[in-house]
């Protein structure tokens, strides 16, 4: 993590942990239930983050080495990193569509157990992370509290403790 970035909850590491724990809490048939939908949405969201960071890194390199922002579209396409950037753009376009469909499915599906409800909170916190403010702070506080609790039915933690690094 860059020194100038202040970590916010839930972090990528925490979200990956939640996705893993939610996957473990799903019904026997893969892809069913709120927990599975949350895990799938979080996986898409994390891939979007990773690809966006990679694209940003390539753009920064292109700006430093080739004055990217002053180049024509044709000259940009000729740069060594252009093919990877185009691949990332295409993948991101599909991921954004898939994530929107996943969110729509989450809105239509009612959580019937604690793991699913907690998963929805984590998804909501990831969505609110961009806006920050009071809603994000309330969601992350609720997630921090729930992460210390165990499911009374199965004894599993609702989620791993939030990453504070």
PDB file of N, CA, C and O in Angstrom, residues 80-136:
ATOM      1  N   UNK A  80       4.156   0.920 -26.415  1.00  0.00           N
ATOM      2  CA  UNK A  80       4.353  -0.471 -25.988  1.00  0.00           C
ATOM      3  C   UNK A  80       3.287  -0.978 -25.011  1.00  0.00           C
ATOM      4  O   UNK A  80       2.980  -2.165 -24.993  1.00  0.00           O
ATOM      5  N   UNK A  81       2.730  -0.092 -24.197  1.00  0.00           N
ATOM      6  CA  UNK A  81       1.742  -0.517 -23.215  1.00  0.00           C
ATOM      7  C   UNK A  81       0.309  -0.419 -23.731  1.00  0.00           C
ATOM      8  O   UNK A  81      -0.642  -0.768 -23.040  1.00  0.00           O
ATOM      9  N   UNK A  82       0.127   0.026 -24.953  1.00  0.00           N
ATOM     10  CA  UNK A  82      -1.214   0.268 -25.495  1.00  0.00           C
ATOM     11  C   UNK A  82      -2.059  -0.999 -25.581  1.00  0.00           C
ATOM     12  O   UNK A  82      -3.252  -0.966 -25.263  1.00  0.00           O
ATOM     13  N   UNK A  83      -1.463  -2.101 -25.989  1.00  0.00           N
ATOM     14  CA  UNK A  83      -2.240  -3.347 -26.122  1.00  0.00           C
ATOM     15  C   UNK A  83      -2.767  -3.806 -24.762  1.00  0.00           C
ATOM     16  O   UNK A  83      -3.933  -4.189 -24.637  1.00  0.00           O
ATOM     17  N   UNK A  84      -1.907  -3.738 -23.740  1.00  0.00           N
ATOM     18  CA  UNK A  84      -2.359  -4.147 -22.405  1.00  0.00           C
ATOM     19  C   UNK A  84      -3.445  -3.201 -21.900  1.00  0.00           C
ATOM     20  O   UNK A  84      -4.427  -3.641 -21.294  1.00  0.00           O
ATOM     21  N   UNK A  85      -3.293  -1.912 -22.151  1.00  0.00           N
ATOM     22  CA  UNK A  85      -4.298  -0.948 -21.713  1.00  0.00           C
ATOM     23  C   UNK A  85      -5.638  -1.210 -22.404  1.00  0.00           C
ATOM     24  O   UNK A  85      -6.697  -1.133 -21.775  1.00  0.00           O
ATOM     25  N   UNK A  86      -5.601  -1.541 -23.686  1.00  0.00           N
ATOM     26  CA  UNK A  86      -6.832  -1.847 -24.421  1.00  0.00           C
ATOM     27  C   UNK A  86      -7.484  -3.115 -23.876  1.00  0.00           C
ATOM     28  O   UNK A  86      -8.714  -3.175 -23.734  1.00  0.00           O
ATOM     29  N   UNK A  87      -6.664  -4.124 -23.563  1.00  0.00           N
ATOM     30  CA  UNK A  87      -7.198  -5.357 -22.977  1.00  0.00           C
ATOM     31  C   UNK A  87      -7.860  -5.074 -21.631  1.00  0.00           C
ATOM     32  O   UNK A  87      -8.928  -5.606 -21.328  1.00  0.00           O
ATOM     33  N   UNK A  88      -7.213  -4.243 -20.831  1.00  0.00           N
ATOM     34  CA  UNK A  88      -7.775  -3.882 -19.527  1.00  0.00           C
ATOM     35  C   UNK A  88      -9.090  -3.140 -19.709  1.00  0.00           C
ATOM     36  O   UNK A  88     -10.077  -3.429 -19.022  1.00  0.00           O
ATOM     37  N   UNK A  89      -9.135  -2.192 -20.642  1.00  0.00           N
ATOM     38  CA  UNK A  89     -10.378  -1.461 -20.906  1.00  0.00           C
ATOM     39  C   UNK A  89     -11.519  -2.407 -21.264  1.00  0.00           C
ATOM     40  O   UNK A  89     -12.634  -2.264 -20.756  1.00  0.00           O
ATOM     41  N   UNK A  90     -11.227  -3.365 -22.141  1.00  0.00           N
ATOM     42  CA  UNK A  90     -12.261  -4.305 -22.571  1.00  0.00           C
ATOM     43  C   UNK A  90     -12.732  -5.164 -21.398  1.00  0.00           C
ATOM     44  O   UNK A  90     -13.938  -5.388 -21.218  1.00  0.00           O
ATOM     45  N   UNK A  91     -11.801  -5.637 -20.594  1.00  0.00           N
ATOM     46  CA  UNK A  91     -12.156  -6.463 -19.440  1.00  0.00           C
ATOM     47  C   UNK A  91     -12.963  -5.647 -18.426  1.00  0.00           C
ATOM     48  O   UNK A  91     -13.950  -6.132 -17.879  1.00  0.00           O
ATOM     49  N   UNK A  92     -12.536  -4.400 -18.189  1.00  0.00           N
ATOM     50  CA  UNK A  92     -13.256  -3.547 -17.244  1.00  0.00           C
ATOM     51  C   UNK A  92     -14.690  -3.302 -17.703  1.00  0.00           C
ATOM     52  O   UNK A  92     -15.619  -3.306 -16.884  1.00  0.00           O
ATOM     53  N   UNK A  93     -14.873  -3.102 -18.984  1.00  0.00           N
ATOM     54  CA  UNK A  93     -16.223  -2.871 -19.506  1.00  0.00           C
ATOM     55  C   UNK A  93     -17.136  -4.052 -19.157  1.00  0.00           C
ATOM     56  O   UNK A  93     -18.264  -3.864 -18.691  1.00  0.00           O
ATOM     57  N   UNK A  94     -16.624  -5.276 -19.361  1.00  0.00           N
ATOM     58  CA  UNK A  94     -17.413  -6.469 -19.037  1.00  0.00           C
ATOM     59  C   UNK A  94     -17.616  -6.604 -17.526  1.00  0.00           C
ATOM     60  O   UNK A  94     -18.711  -6.934 -17.062  1.00  0.00           O
ATOM     61  N   UNK A  95     -16.570  -6.333 -16.757  1.00  0.00           N
ATOM     62  CA  UNK A  95     -16.683  -6.438 -15.298  1.00  0.00           C
ATOM     63  C   UNK A  95     -17.714  -5.458 -14.744  1.00  0.00           C
ATOM     64  O   UNK A  95     -18.474  -5.807 -13.830  1.00  0.00           O
ATOM     65  N   UNK A  96     -17.740  -4.230 -15.270  1.00  0.00           N
ATOM     66  CA  UNK A  96     -18.728  -3.248 -14.805  1.00  0.00           C
ATOM     67  C   UNK A  96     -20.149  -3.739 -15.079  1.00  0.00           C
ATOM     68  O   UNK A  96     -21.042  -3.590 -14.235  1.00  0.00           O
ATOM     69  N   UNK A  97     -20.370  -4.329 -16.256  1.00  0.00           N
ATOM     70  CA  UNK A  97     -21.693  -4.878 -16.583  1.00  0.00           C
ATOM     71  C   UNK A  97     -22.051  -6.023 -15.642  1.00  0.00           C
ATOM     72  O   UNK A  97     -23.172  -6.082 -15.121  1.00  0.00           O
ATOM     73  N   UNK A  98     -21.089  -6.942 -15.429  1.00  0.00           N
ATOM     74  CA  UNK A  98     -21.338  -8.086 -14.552  1.00  0.00           C
ATOM     75  C   UNK A  98     -21.597  -7.645 -13.115  1.00  0.00           C
ATOM     76  O   UNK A  98     -22.464  -8.194 -12.432  1.00  0.00           O
ATOM     77  N   UNK A  99     -20.840  -6.641 -12.654  1.00  0.00           N
ATOM     78  CA  UNK A  99     -21.022  -6.147 -11.285  1.00  0.00           C
ATOM     79  C   UNK A  99     -22.398  -5.501 -11.130  1.00  0.00           C
ATOM     80  O   UNK A  99     -23.077  -5.697 -10.113  1.00  0.00           O
ATOM     81  N   UNK A 100     -22.837  -4.753 -12.142  1.00  0.00           N
ATOM     82  CA  UNK A 100     -24.173  -4.136 -12.093  1.00  0.00           C
ATOM     83  C   UNK A 100     -25.263  -5.205 -12.049  1.00  0.00           C
ATOM     84  O   UNK A 100     -26.236  -5.092 -11.287  1.00  0.00           O
ATOM     85  N   UNK A 101     -25.106  -6.269 -12.848  1.00  0.00           N
ATOM     86  CA  UNK A 101     -26.077  -7.372 -12.821  1.00  0.00           C
ATOM     87  C   UNK A 101     -26.077  -8.047 -11.449  1.00  0.00           C
ATOM     88  O   UNK A 101     -27.130  -8.403 -10.924  1.00  0.00           O
ATOM     89  N   UNK A 102     -24.886  -8.224 -10.884  1.00  0.00           N
ATOM     90  CA  UNK A 102     -24.778  -8.840  -9.564  1.00  0.00           C
ATOM     91  C   UNK A 102     -25.451  -8.010  -8.488  1.00  0.00           C
ATOM     92  O   UNK A 102     -26.120  -8.543  -7.599  1.00  0.00           O
ATOM     93  N   UNK A 103     -25.299  -6.698  -8.573  1.00  0.00           N
ATOM     94  CA  UNK A 103     -25.929  -5.818  -7.601  1.00  0.00           C
ATOM     95  C   UNK A 103     -27.453  -5.870  -7.742  1.00  0.00           C
ATOM     96  O   UNK A 103     -28.180  -5.898  -6.742  1.00  0.00           O
ATOM     97  N   UNK A 104     -27.920  -5.933  -8.970  1.00  0.00           N
ATOM     98  CA  UNK A 104     -29.364  -6.037  -9.209  1.00  0.00           C
ATOM     99  C   UNK A 104     -29.898  -7.341  -8.598  1.00  0.00           C
ATOM    100  O   UNK A 104     -30.951  -7.346  -7.944  1.00  0.00           O
ATOM    101  N   UNK A 105     -29.154  -8.435  -8.780  1.00  0.00           N
ATOM    102  CA  UNK A 105     -29.558  -9.714  -8.190  1.00  0.00           C
ATOM    103  C   UNK A 105     -29.541  -9.643  -6.664  1.00  0.00           C
ATOM    104  O   UNK A 105     -30.424 -10.199  -6.000  1.00  0.00           O
ATOM    105  N   UNK A 106     -28.553  -8.959  -6.101  1.00  0.00           N
ATOM    106  CA  UNK A 106     -28.490  -8.803  -4.647  1.00  0.00           C
ATOM    107  C   UNK A 106     -29.684  -8.020  -4.114  1.00  0.00           C
ATOM    108  O   UNK A 106     -30.229  -8.341  -3.057  1.00  0.00           O
ATOM    109  N   UNK A 107     -30.087  -6.991  -4.846  1.00  0.00           N
ATOM    110  CA  UNK A 107     -31.239  -6.188  -4.417  1.00  0.00           C
ATOM    111  C   UNK A 107     -32.520  -7.015  -4.425  1.00  0.00           C
ATOM    112  O   UNK A 107     -33.420  -6.794  -3.618  1.00  0.00           O
ATOM    113  N   UNK A 108     -32.622  -7.956  -5.362  1.00  0.00           N
ATOM    114  CA  UNK A 108     -33.831  -8.779  -5.484  1.00  0.00           C
ATOM    115  C   UNK A 108     -33.849  -9.950  -4.506  1.00  0.00           C
ATOM    116  O   UNK A 108     -34.894 -10.566  -4.307  1.00  0.00           O
ATOM    117  N   UNK A 109     -32.701 -10.298  -3.918  1.00  0.00           N
ATOM    118  CA  UNK A 109     -32.599 -11.487  -3.082  1.00  0.00           C
ATOM    119  C   UNK A 109     -32.546 -11.085  -1.611  1.00  0.00           C
ATOM    120  O   UNK A 109     -31.688 -10.313  -1.202  1.00  0.00           O
ATOM    121  N   UNK A 110     -33.448 -11.630  -0.828  1.00  0.00           N
ATOM    122  CA  UNK A 110     -33.521 -11.301   0.598  1.00  0.00           C
ATOM    123  C   UNK A 110     -32.557 -12.198   1.373  1.00  0.00           C
ATOM    124  O   UNK A 110     -32.500 -13.404   1.154  1.00  0.00           O
ATOM    125  N   UNK A 111     -31.810 -11.576   2.278  1.00  0.00           N
ATOM    126  CA  UNK A 111     -30.948 -12.342   3.172  1.00  0.00           C
ATOM    127  C   UNK A 111     -31.826 -13.009   4.224  1.00  0.00           C
ATOM    128  O   UNK A 111     -32.678 -12.365   4.835  1.00  0.00           O
ATOM    129  N   UNK A 112     -31.611 -14.301   4.427  1.00  0.00           N
ATOM    130  CA  UNK A 112     -32.419 -15.034   5.399  1.00  0.00           C
ATOM    131  C   UNK A 112     -31.588 -15.534   6.571  1.00  0.00           C
ATOM    132  O   UNK A 112     -32.112 -16.198   7.455  1.00  0.00           O
ATOM    133  N   UNK A 113     -30.288 -15.225   6.540  1.00  0.00           N
ATOM    134  CA  UNK A 113     -29.401 -15.629   7.642  1.00  0.00           C
ATOM    135  C   UNK A 113     -28.335 -14.564   7.821  1.00  0.00           C
ATOM    136  O   UNK A 113     -28.184 -13.675   6.995  1.00  0.00           O
ATOM    137  N   UNK A 114     -27.619 -14.647   8.939  1.00  0.00           N
ATOM    138  CA  UNK A 114     -26.667 -13.608   9.321  1.00  0.00           C
ATOM    139  C   UNK A 114     -25.532 -13.451   8.306  1.00  0.00           C
ATOM    140  O   UNK A 114     -25.109 -12.329   8.017  1.00  0.00           O
ATOM    141  N   UNK A 115     -25.025 -14.555   7.774  1.00  0.00           N
ATOM    142  CA  UNK A 115     -23.914 -14.451   6.819  1.00  0.00           C
ATOM    143  C   UNK A 115     -24.321 -13.635   5.586  1.00  0.00           C
ATOM    144  O   UNK A 115     -23.554 -12.817   5.097  1.00  0.00           O
ATOM    145  N   UNK A 116     -25.525 -13.864   5.098  1.00  0.00           N
ATOM    146  CA  UNK A 116     -26.007 -13.111   3.944  1.00  0.00           C
ATOM    147  C   UNK A 116     -26.203 -11.641   4.258  1.00  0.00           C
ATOM    148  O   UNK A 116     -25.857 -10.763   3.463  1.00  0.00           O
ATOM    149  N   UNK A 117     -26.763 -11.361   5.443  1.00  0.00           N
ATOM    150  CA  UNK A 117     -26.958  -9.961   5.846  1.00  0.00           C
ATOM    151  C   UNK A 117     -25.618  -9.261   6.002  1.00  0.00           C
ATOM    152  O   UNK A 117     -25.446  -8.117   5.567  1.00  0.00           O
ATOM    153  N   UNK A 118     -24.656  -9.948   6.597  1.00  0.00           N
ATOM    154  CA  UNK A 118     -23.332  -9.361   6.757  1.00  0.00           C
ATOM    155  C   UNK A 118     -22.690  -9.133   5.385  1.00  0.00           C
ATOM    156  O   UNK A 118     -22.087  -8.089   5.144  1.00  0.00           O
ATOM    157  N   UNK A 119     -22.858 -10.079   4.488  1.00  0.00           N
ATOM    158  CA  UNK A 119     -22.332  -9.911   3.126  1.00  0.00           C
ATOM    159  C   UNK A 119     -22.900  -8.676   2.452  1.00  0.00           C
ATOM    160  O   UNK A 119     -22.184  -7.931   1.795  1.00  0.00           O
ATOM    161  N   UNK A 120     -24.201  -8.451   2.629  1.00  0.00           N
ATOM    162  CA  UNK A 120     -24.817  -7.260   2.047  1.00  0.00           C
ATOM    163  C   UNK A 120     -24.230  -5.987   2.656  1.00  0.00           C
ATOM    164  O   UNK A 120     -24.038  -4.990   1.960  1.00  0.00           O
ATOM    165  N   UNK A 121     -23.940  -6.009   3.951  1.00  0.00           N
ATOM    166  CA  UNK A 121     -23.300  -4.852   4.589  1.00  0.00           C
ATOM    167  C   UNK A 121     -21.924  -4.583   3.982  1.00  0.00           C
ATOM    168  O   UNK A 121     -21.557  -3.429   3.743  1.00  0.00           O
ATOM    169  N   UNK A 122     -21.157  -5.635   3.750  1.00  0.00           N
ATOM    170  CA  UNK A 122     -19.819  -5.463   3.176  1.00  0.00           C
ATOM    171  C   UNK A 122     -19.930  -4.902   1.760  1.00  0.00           C
ATOM    172  O   UNK A 122     -19.175  -3.993   1.385  1.00  0.00           O
ATOM    173  N   UNK A 123     -20.862  -5.408   0.974  1.00  0.00           N
ATOM    174  CA  UNK A 123     -21.070  -4.874  -0.377  1.00  0.00           C
ATOM    175  C   UNK A 123     -21.462  -3.398  -0.295  1.00  0.00           C
ATOM    176  O   UNK A 123     -20.924  -2.556  -1.018  1.00  0.00           O
ATOM    177  N   UNK A 124     -22.378  -3.075   0.608  1.00  0.00           N
ATOM    178  CA  UNK A 124     -22.802  -1.675   0.762  1.00  0.00           C
ATOM    179  C   UNK A 124     -21.628  -0.792   1.177  1.00  0.00           C
ATOM    180  O   UNK A 124     -21.493   0.339   0.695  1.00  0.00           O
ATOM    181  N   UNK A 125     -20.768  -1.297   2.047  1.00  0.00           N
ATOM    182  CA  UNK A 125     -19.600  -0.510   2.466  1.00  0.00           C
ATOM    183  C   UNK A 125     -18.650  -0.288   1.307  1.00  0.00           C
ATOM    184  O   UNK A 125     -18.089   0.806   1.152  1.00  0.00           O
ATOM    185  N   UNK A 126     -18.460  -1.293   0.466  1.00  0.00           N
ATOM    186  CA  UNK A 126     -17.589  -1.127  -0.712  1.00  0.00           C
ATOM    187  C   UNK A 126     -18.188  -0.078  -1.654  1.00  0.00           C
ATOM    188  O   UNK A 126     -17.464   0.747  -2.208  1.00  0.00           O
ATOM    189  N   UNK A 127     -19.492  -0.107  -1.832  1.00  0.00           N
ATOM    190  CA  UNK A 127     -20.141   0.866  -2.708  1.00  0.00           C
ATOM    191  C   UNK A 127     -20.019   2.268  -2.129  1.00  0.00           C
ATOM    192  O   UNK A 127     -19.717   3.228  -2.835  1.00  0.00           O
ATOM    193  N   UNK A 128     -20.214   2.393  -0.820  1.00  0.00           N
ATOM    194  CA  UNK A 128     -20.181   3.715  -0.185  1.00  0.00           C
ATOM    195  C   UNK A 128     -18.764   4.242  -0.009  1.00  0.00           C
ATOM    196  O   UNK A 128     -18.579   5.420   0.289  1.00  0.00           O
ATOM    197  N   UNK A 129     -17.771   3.396  -0.193  1.00  0.00           N
ATOM    198  CA  UNK A 129     -16.380   3.802   0.026  1.00  0.00           C
ATOM    199  C   UNK A 129     -15.984   4.985  -0.850  1.00  0.00           C
ATOM    200  O   UNK A 129     -15.234   5.851  -0.412  1.00  0.00           O
ATOM    201  N   UNK A 130     -16.504   5.048  -2.045  1.00  0.00           N
ATOM    202  CA  UNK A 130     -16.183   6.147  -2.948  1.00  0.00           C
ATOM    203  C   UNK A 130     -16.702   7.486  -2.414  1.00  0.00           C
ATOM    204  O   UNK A 130     -16.047   8.505  -2.552  1.00  0.00           O
ATOM    205  N   UNK A 131     -17.876   7.458  -1.814  1.00  0.00           N
ATOM    206  CA  UNK A 131     -18.477   8.685  -1.302  1.00  0.00           C
ATOM    207  C   UNK A 131     -17.962   9.065   0.077  1.00  0.00           C
ATOM    208  O   UNK A 131     -17.954  10.233   0.438  1.00  0.00           O
ATOM    209  N   UNK A 132     -17.550   8.042   0.847  1.00  0.00           N
ATOM    210  CA  UNK A 132     -17.070   8.311   2.202  1.00  0.00           C
ATOM    211  C   UNK A 132     -18.184   8.872   3.055  1.00  0.00           C
ATOM    212  O   UNK A 132     -19.346   8.536   2.897  1.00  0.00           O
ATOM    213  N   UNK A 133     -17.834   9.727   3.964  1.00  0.00           N
ATOM    214  CA  UNK A 133     -18.836  10.405   4.776  1.00  0.00           C
ATOM    215  C   UNK A 133     -19.479   9.530   5.823  1.00  0.00           C
ATOM    216  O   UNK A 133     -18.985   8.468   6.180  1.00  0.00           O
ATOM    217  N   UNK A 134     -20.622  10.000   6.302  1.00  0.00           N
ATOM    218  CA  UNK A 134     -21.304   9.367   7.425  1.00  0.00           C
ATOM    219  C   UNK A 134     -21.768   7.945   7.132  1.00  0.00           C
ATOM    220  O   UNK A 134     -21.647   7.070   7.982  1.00  0.00           O
ATOM    221  N   UNK A 135     -22.325   7.715   5.955  1.00  0.00           N
ATOM    222  CA  UNK A 135     -22.834   6.381   5.641  1.00  0.00           C
ATOM    223  C   UNK A 135     -21.704   5.367   5.673  1.00  0.00           C
ATOM    224  O   UNK A 135     -21.826   4.292   6.270  1.00  0.00           O
ATOM    225  N   UNK A 136     -20.592   5.697   5.051  1.00  0.00           N
ATOM    226  CA  UNK A 136     -19.460   4.766   5.037  1.00  0.00           C
ATOM    227  C   UNK A 136     -18.955   4.519   6.456  1.00  0.00           C
ATOM    228  O   UNK A 136     -18.672   3.384   6.830  1.00  0.00           O
TER     229      UNK A 136
END
